[in-house]
Amino acid sequence: MKKLVNDKFISISNLIFSYKKNNLFNNFNLSLDNNMFTSIIGENGSGKTTLTKLICGMITPNFGNVFIENRDVSKMNLSEVGNIIGYLFQNPEKQIFGESVIDELSFAMKFNGISIDIINGKVEHILEKFDLEEIKDQKCHLLSHGEKQRVALSTIFLKNPKYLILDEPTTGLDVLRKEMLYKLLNNIKNDGVGILMISHDLEFVDKLSDRIIMLENGRVIKDEYCS
Ligand SMILES: Nc1ncnc2c1ncn2[C@@H]1O[C@H](COP(=O)(O)OP(=O)(O)OP(=O)(O)O)[C@@H](O)[C@H]1O
Ligand SMILES: [Mg+2]
């Protein structure tokens, strides 16, 4: 009997996707493991962001399937996917809602009815892990781009995701902030979280990746494992 799904963490099978009449992916297949750091590179408009949105179910294929841990994403809701895969948008402002950093971190847990003691303990741990202790009482809208990015990442990690997708995370970061992001992503990787990063920054990609995939016009034109 034909095997419909495989046991990779993420599996994309016979996917077709168009924005209106503009066909972007035509019978696209790809599997991703969650025990490695994978980067997606490629020219502007090659389909990198669209691919990651398809993986998370933010947009739906015209044909074909995306599976996360053998579950069909089209049969999951966005919060079910969000409990497994964290997604950091290119613009972190899109995903910050709290007034202060501490509000932002507490908000999601309060919303889910978690007790205040558990919230405080978890927030302390996350503030330390993401180097946010000194700015915990600051207003989110006054933070720098790099700080907003760390706040958005810290909120994602309240849910303990197994996998993290980042869209161009080095854009707008100076050398120092980029080095901080490098250390943070390295720690996340060493904690056993799989990562898929879209980036144009080839030096950053080379420093972190176990696998590098190059897209061109919705096709994989290179797929290399790094030693
Ligand atoms: N919402 C949309 N509606 C219509 N076309 C879109 C939409 N989003 C993206 N596209 C088109 O789909 C193609 C792939 O876009 P996508 O954003 O996935 O590329 P990308 O590789 O992430 O590019 P970049 O490096 O510039 O971020 C492009 O031709 C783009 O213009
Ligand atoms: Mg993009």
XYZ file of N, CA and C and ligand atoms in Angstrom:
713
model
N 0.836 -1.195 0.000
C 0.000 0.000 0.000
C 0.882 1.262 0.000
N 0.456 2.292 -0.709
C 1.239 3.525 -0.781
C 1.249 4.230 0.576
N 2.466 4.618 1.006
C 2.552 5.325 2.277
C 2.212 6.797 2.046
N 1.218 7.301 2.766
C 0.749 8.661 2.503
C 1.596 9.721 3.203
N 2.068 9.408 4.403
C 2.872 10.382 5.134
C 4.174 9.710 5.548
N 5.227 10.511 5.745
C 6.437 9.895 6.269
C 6.685 10.428 7.680
N 7.746 9.924 8.298
C 7.909 10.263 9.708
C 8.874 11.426 9.933
N 9.073 12.262 8.932
C 9.848 13.485 9.153
C 9.006 14.435 10.004
N 9.658 15.370 10.648
C 8.912 16.295 11.508
C 7.927 17.130 10.682
N 8.452 17.734 9.591
C 7.579 18.463 8.669
C 7.718 17.811 7.307
N 6.598 17.562 6.657
C 6.661 16.914 5.357
C 5.689 17.624 4.412
N 6.226 18.080 3.293
C 5.413 18.795 2.302
C 5.315 17.892 1.086
N 4.094 17.632 0.660
C 3.931 16.604 -0.355
C 3.051 17.080 -1.518
N 3.613 17.037 -2.710
C 2.898 17.387 -3.967
C 2.163 18.717 -3.873
N 2.831 19.691 -3.305
C 2.148 20.957 -3.041
C 2.082 21.855 -4.284
N 0.899 22.391 -4.514
C 0.704 23.401 -5.562
C 0.122 24.626 -4.882
N 0.715 25.789 -5.192
C 0.166 27.014 -4.596
C 0.298 28.179 -5.561
N -0.783 28.928 -5.703
C -0.764 30.148 -6.536
C -1.338 31.305 -5.750
N -0.763 32.499 -5.964
C -1.433 33.730 -5.546
C -2.258 34.153 -6.750
N -3.544 34.087 -6.685
C -4.423 34.322 -7.828
C -3.907 33.506 -9.021
N -3.492 34.176 -10.124
C -3.076 33.370 -11.295
C -1.571 33.102 -11.308
N -0.867 33.710 -10.359
C 0.593 33.590 -10.332
C 1.001 32.283 -9.624
N 1.291 31.238 -10.412
C 1.645 29.932 -9.838
C 3.055 29.989 -9.260
N 3.173 29.694 -7.953
C 4.477 29.815 -7.292
C 5.094 28.442 -7.014
N 4.326 27.532 -6.452
C 4.831 26.181 -6.191
C 4.041 25.181 -7.033
N 4.785 24.351 -7.770
C 4.125 23.394 -8.644
C 4.668 22.002 -8.345
N 3.912 21.211 -7.665
C 4.348 19.877 -7.241
C 5.632 19.938 -6.416
N 5.573 20.675 -5.324
C 6.729 20.908 -4.457
C 6.754 19.863 -3.339
N 7.934 19.288 -3.115
C 8.089 18.278 -2.053
C 9.309 18.618 -1.201
N 9.167 18.505 0.114
C 10.308 18.785 0.995
C 10.029 18.191 2.371
N 11.064 17.636 2.986
C 10.926 17.161 4.368
C 11.938 17.871 5.244
N 11.535 18.153 6.469
C 12.428 18.846 7.400
C 12.467 18.099 8.726
N 13.685 17.908 9.244
C 13.860 17.268 10.557
C 13.848 18.315 11.654
N 13.470 17.905 12.863
C 13.525 18.904 13.943
C 14.767 18.751 14.813
N 15.721 17.966 14.328
C 16.965 17.866 15.095
C 18.082 18.664 14.435
N 17.722 19.632 13.616
C 18.777 20.428 12.997
C 18.348 21.864 12.694
N 19.358 22.652 12.354
C 19.153 24.045 11.979
C 19.196 24.099 10.462
N 18.048 24.417 9.863
C 17.963 24.486 8.405
C 17.786 25.946 7.993
N 18.492 26.345 6.953
C 18.290 27.700 6.435
C 17.736 27.637 5.026
N 16.867 28.608 4.705
C 16.367 28.752 3.342
C 16.898 30.061 2.787
N 17.604 29.954 1.671
C 18.127 31.150 1.026
C 17.523 31.246 -0.376
N 17.729 32.354 -1.032
C 17.213 32.523 -2.396
C 16.849 33.969 -2.646
N 16.741 34.302 -3.932
C 16.472 35.674 -4.355
C 15.145 36.189 -3.797
N 14.960 37.500 -3.819
C 13.663 38.104 -3.469
C 12.596 37.512 -4.385
N 11.476 37.142 -3.798
C 10.357 36.633 -4.596
C 10.461 35.162 -4.963
N 11.485 34.449 -4.428
C 11.633 33.028 -4.794
C 10.625 32.130 -4.054
N 9.954 32.671 -3.028
C 8.896 31.898 -2.364
C 9.209 31.487 -0.937
N 10.262 32.039 -0.341
C 10.705 31.606 0.992
C 9.631 31.869 2.061
N 9.170 33.113 2.104
C 8.167 33.448 3.133
C 6.875 32.679 2.895
N 6.465 32.600 1.628
C 5.233 31.866 1.305
C 5.335 30.423 1.771
N 6.490 29.803 1.560
C 6.667 28.406 1.966
C 6.474 28.245 3.476
N 7.051 29.151 4.247
C 6.922 29.009 5.707
C 5.486 29.285 6.165
N 4.782 30.172 5.457
C 3.371 30.417 5.818
C 2.511 29.197 5.481
N 2.863 28.509 4.404
C 2.153 27.272 4.054
C 2.402 26.198 5.125
N 3.652 26.133 5.610
C 3.993 25.134 6.639
C 3.130 25.343 7.889
N 2.941 26.596 8.268
C 2.207 26.891 9.515
C 0.710 26.989 9.323
N 0.227 26.809 8.127
C -1.219 26.871 7.891
C -1.777 28.283 7.846
N -0.884 29.276 7.726
C -1.395 30.655 7.618
C -2.032 30.867 6.251
N -1.559 30.141 5.252
C -2.208 30.108 3.940
C -2.345 28.631 3.537
N -3.262 28.367 2.623
C -3.637 26.983 2.332
C -3.217 26.597 0.915
N -2.637 25.413 0.725
C -2.264 24.991 -0.638
C -3.497 24.829 -1.537
N -3.300 25.005 -2.843
C -4.372 24.694 -3.796
C -4.510 23.187 -3.946
N -3.375 22.503 -3.791
C -3.366 21.050 -3.908
C -2.183 20.542 -3.086
N -2.282 19.288 -2.628
C -1.173 18.713 -1.862
C -1.322 18.998 -0.385
N -0.350 18.510 0.398
C -0.484 18.558 1.852
C 0.794 18.984 2.541
N 0.595 19.558 3.739
C 1.710 19.779 4.664
C 1.390 18.973 5.913
N 2.352 18.186 6.363
C 2.167 17.423 7.595
C 3.168 17.902 8.644
N 2.669 18.080 9.876
C 3.558 18.335 11.013
C 3.391 17.150 11.944
N 4.465 16.465 12.238
C 4.408 15.226 13.032
C 3.285 14.315 12.528
N 3.249 14.149 11.227
C 2.270 13.273 10.567
C 0.821 13.729 10.671
N 0.612 14.950 11.153
C -0.770 15.476 11.188
C -0.932 16.480 10.054
N -2.045 16.375 9.351
C -2.312 17.250 8.217
C -2.635 18.669 8.728
N -1.807 19.628 8.331
C -1.974 20.998 8.839
C -3.351 21.568 8.488
N -3.907 21.149 7.361
C -5.219 21.690 6.967
C -6.326 21.240 7.926
N -6.017 20.238 8.758
C -7.012 19.782 9.736
C -6.692 20.286 11.153
N -5.676 21.155 11.241
C -5.320 21.721 12.564
C -5.687 23.206 12.564
N -5.994 23.764 13.753
C -6.191 25.208 13.758
C -4.864 25.907 14.091
N -4.844 27.231 13.888
C -3.581 27.965 14.004
C -2.970 27.855 15.400
N -3.820 27.771 16.439
C -3.224 27.693 17.776
C -2.637 26.303 18.039
N -3.225 25.271 17.430
C -2.617 23.924 17.554
C -1.228 23.914 16.913
N -1.137 24.520 15.730
C 0.176 24.599 15.063
C 1.131 25.439 15.921
N 0.585 26.567 16.449
C 1.414 27.484 17.242
C 1.959 26.869 18.519
N 1.318 25.807 19.024
C 1.852 25.122 20.206
C 3.048 24.239 19.847
N 3.188 23.913 18.564
C 4.294 23.045 18.129
C 5.395 23.864 17.446
N 4.952 24.815 16.607
C 5.921 25.607 15.838
C 5.764 27.087 16.180
N 6.851 27.705 16.638
C 6.847 29.149 16.876
C 7.267 29.858 15.602
N 6.661 31.008 15.320
C 6.974 31.729 14.079
C 7.359 33.160 14.419
N 8.576 33.538 14.067
C 9.002 34.923 14.284
C 8.916 35.675 12.960
N 8.000 36.651 12.910
C 7.826 37.442 11.689
C 9.026 38.352 11.468
N 9.191 38.752 10.201
C 10.296 39.656 9.873
C 10.174 40.953 10.685
N 8.926 41.403 10.858
C 8.701 42.592 11.664
C 8.088 42.169 13.011
N 8.911 42.146 14.095
C 8.399 41.619 15.367
C 7.244 42.440 15.945
N 7.110 43.710 15.495
C 6.003 44.539 16.006
C 4.645 43.901 15.741
N 4.592 43.130 14.660
C 3.348 42.461 14.284
C 2.841 41.524 15.369
N 3.748 41.044 16.229
C 3.331 40.025 17.178
C 3.485 40.431 18.634
N 3.642 41.743 18.891
C 3.726 42.216 20.278
C 2.459 43.007 20.594
N 1.770 42.636 21.659
C 0.496 43.295 21.981
C 0.507 43.968 23.346
N 1.416 43.557 24.222
C 1.406 44.067 25.598
C 1.948 45.489 25.675
N 1.589 46.188 26.765
C 2.074 47.556 26.972
C 3.565 47.533 27.353
N 3.891 46.757 28.407
C 5.295 46.634 28.817
C 5.769 45.205 28.515
N 7.082 44.998 28.652
C 7.652 43.674 28.370
C 7.015 42.623 29.289
N 6.911 42.965 30.572
C 6.360 42.004 31.526
C 4.878 41.718 31.230
N 4.142 42.762 30.808
C 2.729 42.557 30.410
C 2.651 41.587 29.247
N 3.538 41.808 28.274
C 3.523 40.983 27.068
C 3.703 39.504 27.432
N 4.660 39.269 28.371
C 4.933 37.886 28.746
C 3.815 37.275 29.595
N 3.210 38.087 30.453
C 2.171 37.551 31.345
C 0.837 37.367 30.622
N 0.607 38.219 29.620
C -0.706 38.293 28.988
C -1.212 36.934 28.494
N -0.369 36.257 27.717
C -0.822 35.014 27.093
C -1.188 33.985 28.158
N -0.386 33.944 29.248
C -0.656 32.938 30.281
C -1.881 33.290 31.107
N -2.061 34.600 31.398
C -3.262 35.020 32.146
C -4.498 34.656 31.343
N -4.391 34.895 30.052
C -5.498 34.607 29.137
C -5.892 33.137 29.220
N -4.888 32.278 29.414
C -5.161 30.838 29.477
C -5.500 30.367 30.895
N -5.665 31.303 31.829
C -6.118 30.962 33.172
C -5.058 30.295 34.049
N -3.786 30.550 33.761
C -2.719 29.938 34.567
C -2.519 30.758 35.848
N -2.219 30.078 36.985
C -2.151 30.785 38.276
C -0.953 31.740 38.321
N -1.113 32.788 39.138
C -0.145 33.885 39.156
C 1.253 33.410 39.572
N 1.337 32.430 40.507
C 2.651 31.942 40.944
C 3.392 31.254 39.804
N 2.647 30.458 39.060
C 3.279 29.760 37.929
C 3.705 30.781 36.871
N 2.845 31.768 36.646
C 3.182 32.801 35.653
C 4.476 33.511 36.074
N 4.543 33.941 37.330
C 5.720 34.696 37.768
C 7.005 33.879 37.633
N 6.936 32.604 38.005
C 8.120 31.742 37.905
C 8.573 31.588 36.469
N 7.634 31.359 35.600
C 7.968 31.136 34.198
C 8.506 32.418 33.543
N 7.861 33.547 33.898
C 8.300 34.821 33.325
C 9.745 35.124 33.759
N 10.066 34.874 35.037
C 11.432 35.107 35.523
C 12.448 34.326 34.695
N 12.132 33.061 34.481
C 13.028 32.177 33.735
C 13.232 32.685 32.299
N 12.114 33.080 31.671
C 12.181 33.524 30.276
C 12.919 34.865 30.162
N 12.692 35.761 31.145
C 13.386 37.065 31.125
C 14.897 36.854 31.152
N 15.323 35.882 31.972
C 16.752 35.619 32.086
C 17.287 35.001 30.786
N 16.551 34.016 30.286
C 17.005 33.304 29.096
C 17.154 34.241 27.889
N 16.246 35.205 27.775
C 16.264 36.090 26.610
C 16.885 37.458 26.910
N 17.580 37.522 28.067
C 18.333 38.713 28.409
C 17.436 39.962 28.435
N 16.307 39.865 29.109
C 15.327 40.953 29.103
C 15.103 41.538 30.501
N 15.887 41.053 31.492
C 15.606 41.486 32.870
C 15.682 43.001 33.032
N 16.700 43.608 32.396
C 16.884 45.053 32.588
C 15.794 45.880 31.944
N 15.090 45.331 30.977
C 14.081 46.144 30.270
C 12.659 45.634 30.528
N 12.503 44.824 31.577
C 11.200 44.167 31.761
C 10.048 45.141 32.001
N 10.347 46.346 32.574
C 9.261 47.297 32.838
C 9.116 48.353 31.749
N 9.948 48.263 30.718
C 9.866 49.285 29.658
C 8.658 49.069 28.746
N 8.217 50.168 28.141
C 7.098 50.101 27.187
C 7.580 49.445 25.892
N 6.815 48.499 25.402
C 7.250 47.755 24.214
C 7.478 48.661 23.008
N 6.603 49.659 22.844
C 6.733 50.463 21.616
C 7.981 51.348 21.626
N 8.621 51.484 22.802
C 9.837 52.302 22.855
C 11.112 51.467 22.701
N 10.985 50.169 22.583
C 12.171 49.310 22.504
C 12.822 49.395 21.123
N 14.112 49.028 21.072
C 14.803 48.973 19.780
C 14.304 47.752 18.993
N 14.654 47.703 17.735
C 14.235 46.573 16.894
C 14.736 45.237 17.477
N 15.993 45.221 17.900
C 16.573 43.984 18.443
C 15.881 43.552 19.732
N 15.525 44.552 20.562
C 14.832 44.224 21.815
C 13.420 43.698 21.533
N 12.732 44.351 20.580
C 11.391 43.867 20.202
C 11.470 42.429 19.693
N 12.517 42.147 18.950
C 12.686 40.791 18.424
C 12.875 39.788 19.565
N 13.662 40.169 20.578
C 13.871 39.250 21.713
C 12.585 39.067 22.519
N 11.792 40.156 22.645
C 10.511 40.044 23.352
C 9.582 39.089 22.586
N 9.511 39.266 21.259
C 8.640 38.396 20.453
C 9.089 36.932 20.578
N 10.409 36.713 20.534
C 10.930 35.341 20.673
C 10.609 34.763 22.049
N 10.759 35.607 23.082
C 10.527 35.112 24.444
C 9.067 34.684 24.603
N 8.146 35.437 23.997
C 6.720 35.087 24.095
C 6.458 33.755 23.399
N 7.109 33.569 22.253
C 6.980 32.295 21.530
C 7.411 31.140 22.438
N 8.501 31.364 23.208
C 9.052 30.260 24.005
C 8.291 29.967 25.297
N 7.314 30.799 25.624
C 6.445 30.455 26.754
C 5.689 29.162 26.479
N 5.488 28.878 25.198
C 4.724 27.682 24.820
C 5.615 26.454 24.620
N 6.905 26.583 24.863
C 7.861 25.491 24.645
C 7.695 24.821 23.273
N 7.832 25.560 22.181
C 7.656 24.937 20.863
C 8.779 23.937 20.565
N 8.474 22.966 19.704
C 9.492 21.988 19.303
C 10.297 22.495 18.111
N 9.755 23.521 17.463
C 10.360 23.988 16.216
C 10.153 25.491 16.122
N 11.132 26.179 15.530
C 11.060 27.632 15.409
C 11.321 28.038 13.964
N 10.453 28.891 13.422
C 10.674 29.432 12.079
C 10.940 30.928 12.215
N 12.016 31.392 11.569
C 12.367 32.817 11.640
C 12.493 33.365 10.229
N 11.808 34.479 9.968
C 11.871 35.099 8.647
C 12.821 36.289 8.696
N 13.987 36.141 8.084
C 14.990 37.220 7.990
C 15.274 37.885 9.336
N 15.713 37.115 10.327
C 15.853 37.692 11.671
C 17.006 38.679 11.829
N 17.949 38.725 10.879
C 19.088 39.646 11.082
C 18.849 41.024 10.481
N 17.735 41.175 9.734
C 17.457 42.477 9.113
C 17.355 43.554 10.189
N 18.077 44.641 10.003
C 17.979 45.774 10.928
C 18.771 45.613 12.211
N 19.569 44.544 12.334
C 20.377 44.371 13.551
C 21.811 44.829 13.297
N 22.382 45.559 14.267
C 23.793 45.914 14.120
C 24.656 44.709 14.526
N 25.981 44.867 14.398
C 26.897 43.734 14.607
C 26.711 43.106 15.993
N 26.579 43.972 17.005
C 26.453 43.485 18.377
C 25.153 42.699 18.582
N 24.032 43.257 18.092
C 22.724 42.581 18.241
C 22.713 41.278 17.450
N 23.413 41.277 16.322
C 23.465 40.055 15.518
C 24.217 38.960 16.279
N 25.273 39.361 16.961
C 26.047 38.413 17.765
C 25.176 37.877 18.914
N 24.355 38.753 19.513
C 23.436 38.306 20.578
C 22.427 37.306 20.020
N 21.904 37.604 18.817
C 20.929 36.697 18.206
C 21.595 35.358 17.886
N 22.840 35.426 17.409
C 23.573 34.195 17.108
C 23.669 33.304 18.358
N 24.056 33.907 19.485
C 24.200 33.127 20.736
C 22.855 32.550 21.177
N 21.812 33.381 21.034
C 20.470 32.950 21.439
C 20.004 31.768 20.578
N 20.187 31.872 19.277
C 19.744 30.788 18.388
C 20.566 29.524 18.619
N 21.860 29.722 18.906
C 22.719 28.571 19.207
C 22.236 27.860 20.473
N 21.842 28.635 21.497
C 21.315 28.045 22.734
C 20.009 27.298 22.467
N 19.132 27.927 21.656
C 17.845 27.297 21.343
C 18.092 25.973 20.615
N 19.037 26.014 19.674
C 19.397 24.797 18.927
C 19.942 23.721 19.881
N 20.812 24.133 20.810
C 21.378 23.164 21.759
C 20.347 22.625 22.746
N 19.244 23.367 22.918
C 18.143 22.864 23.757
C 17.304 21.822 23.020
N 17.642 21.559 21.760
C 16.939 20.509 21.015
C 15.746 20.999 20.210
N 15.644 22.325 20.041
C 14.546 22.866 19.225
C 15.028 22.946 17.769
N 14.244 22.401 16.852
C 14.591 22.499 15.436
C 14.344 23.910 14.944
N 15.141 24.347 13.992
C 14.991 25.733 13.511
C 14.975 25.762 11.982
N 14.095 26.596 11.444
C 14.088 26.883 10.011
C 14.206 28.393 9.881
N 15.324 28.839 9.294
C 15.555 30.288 9.201
C 15.642 30.716 7.748
N 14.869 31.747 7.396
C 14.997 32.374 6.081
C 16.015 33.493 6.239
N 16.988 33.563 5.343
C 17.944 34.659 5.478
C 18.657 34.958 4.170
N 19.003 36.231 3.999
C 19.888 36.632 2.895
C 21.320 36.763 3.398
N 21.496 36.634 4.707
C 22.795 36.899 5.318
C 23.618 35.603 5.326
N 24.404 35.422 4.266
C 25.049 34.116 4.064
C 26.086 33.790 5.134
N 26.732 34.818 5.678
C 27.716 34.564 6.732
C 27.010 34.015 7.982
N 25.882 34.634 8.314
C 25.092 34.191 9.470
C 24.556 32.773 9.240
N 24.097 32.533 8.005
C 23.589 31.201 7.628
C 24.690 30.154 7.796
N 25.891 30.467 7.289
C 26.996 29.500 7.354
C 27.388 29.179 8.784
N 27.301 30.175 9.667
C 27.731 29.963 11.057
C 26.805 29.016 11.818
N 25.513 28.977 11.425
C 24.540 28.253 12.246
C 23.990 26.970 11.625
N 24.036 26.864 10.277
C 23.203 25.850 9.621
C 23.809 24.451 9.572
N 22.927 23.463 9.718
C 23.278 22.065 9.436
C 22.849 21.700 8.017
N 21.897 22.453 7.488
C 21.375 22.174 6.143
C 20.990 23.507 5.504
N 21.348 23.675 4.237
C 21.015 24.925 3.538
C 20.253 24.591 2.253
N 19.059 25.180 2.130
C 18.202 24.933 0.969
C 18.091 26.238 0.178
N 18.343 26.145 -1.136
C 18.202 27.355 -1.959
C 16.971 27.239 -2.841
N 16.123 28.270 -2.779
C 14.911 28.301 -3.615
C 15.119 29.243 -4.794
N 14.512 28.878 -5.914
C 14.458 29.785 -7.068
C 13.112 29.574 -7.744
N 12.348 30.632 -7.887
C 11.016 30.527 -8.518
C 10.202 29.335 -7.991
N 10.166 29.162 -6.696
C 9.344 28.104 -6.112
C 9.897 26.697 -6.275
N 11.187 26.584 -6.649
C 11.791 25.246 -6.758
C 13.060 25.189 -5.912
N 13.361 23.982 -5.392
C 14.620 23.806 -4.655
C 15.718 23.599 -5.696
N 16.680 24.525 -5.740
C 17.761 24.339 -6.718
C 19.064 23.880 -6.045
N 19.114 23.905 -4.728
C 20.269 23.364 -3.991
C 19.780 22.907 -2.629
N 20.293 21.797 -2.145
C 19.904 21.292 -0.828
C 21.129 20.589 -0.254
N 21.851 21.294 0.617
C 23.147 20.768 1.072
C 23.204 20.625 2.587
N 23.788 19.524 3.014
C 24.035 19.309 4.449
C 25.465 19.779 4.740
N 25.630 20.516 5.839
C 26.936 21.102 6.139
C 27.668 20.202 7.128
N 28.997 20.184 7.018
C 29.734 19.313 7.920
C 30.176 20.089 9.153
N -0.097 38.259 -0.605
C 0.384 38.121 -1.855
N -0.398 38.295 -2.939
C 0.078 38.125 -4.189
N 1.348 37.797 -4.472
C 2.192 37.624 -3.440
C 1.750 37.771 -2.079
N 2.808 37.527 -1.256
C 3.852 37.234 -2.065
N 3.485 37.293 -3.378
C 4.347 37.009 -4.537
O 4.793 35.663 -4.440
C 6.167 35.567 -4.790
C 6.953 34.967 -3.632
O 6.903 35.861 -2.538
P 7.588 35.557 -1.126
O 7.263 36.690 -0.249
O 7.226 34.203 -0.708
O 9.124 35.583 -1.550
P 10.444 35.649 -0.645
O 11.384 34.623 -1.217
O 10.080 35.576 0.783
O 11.016 37.104 -1.022
P 11.835 38.164 -0.114
O 13.263 37.670 -0.077
O 11.709 39.447 -0.881
O 11.187 38.244 1.229
C 6.612 36.969 -5.190
O 6.512 37.065 -6.592
C 5.604 37.853 -4.502
O 5.418 39.038 -5.226
Mg 10.262 36.889 2.384
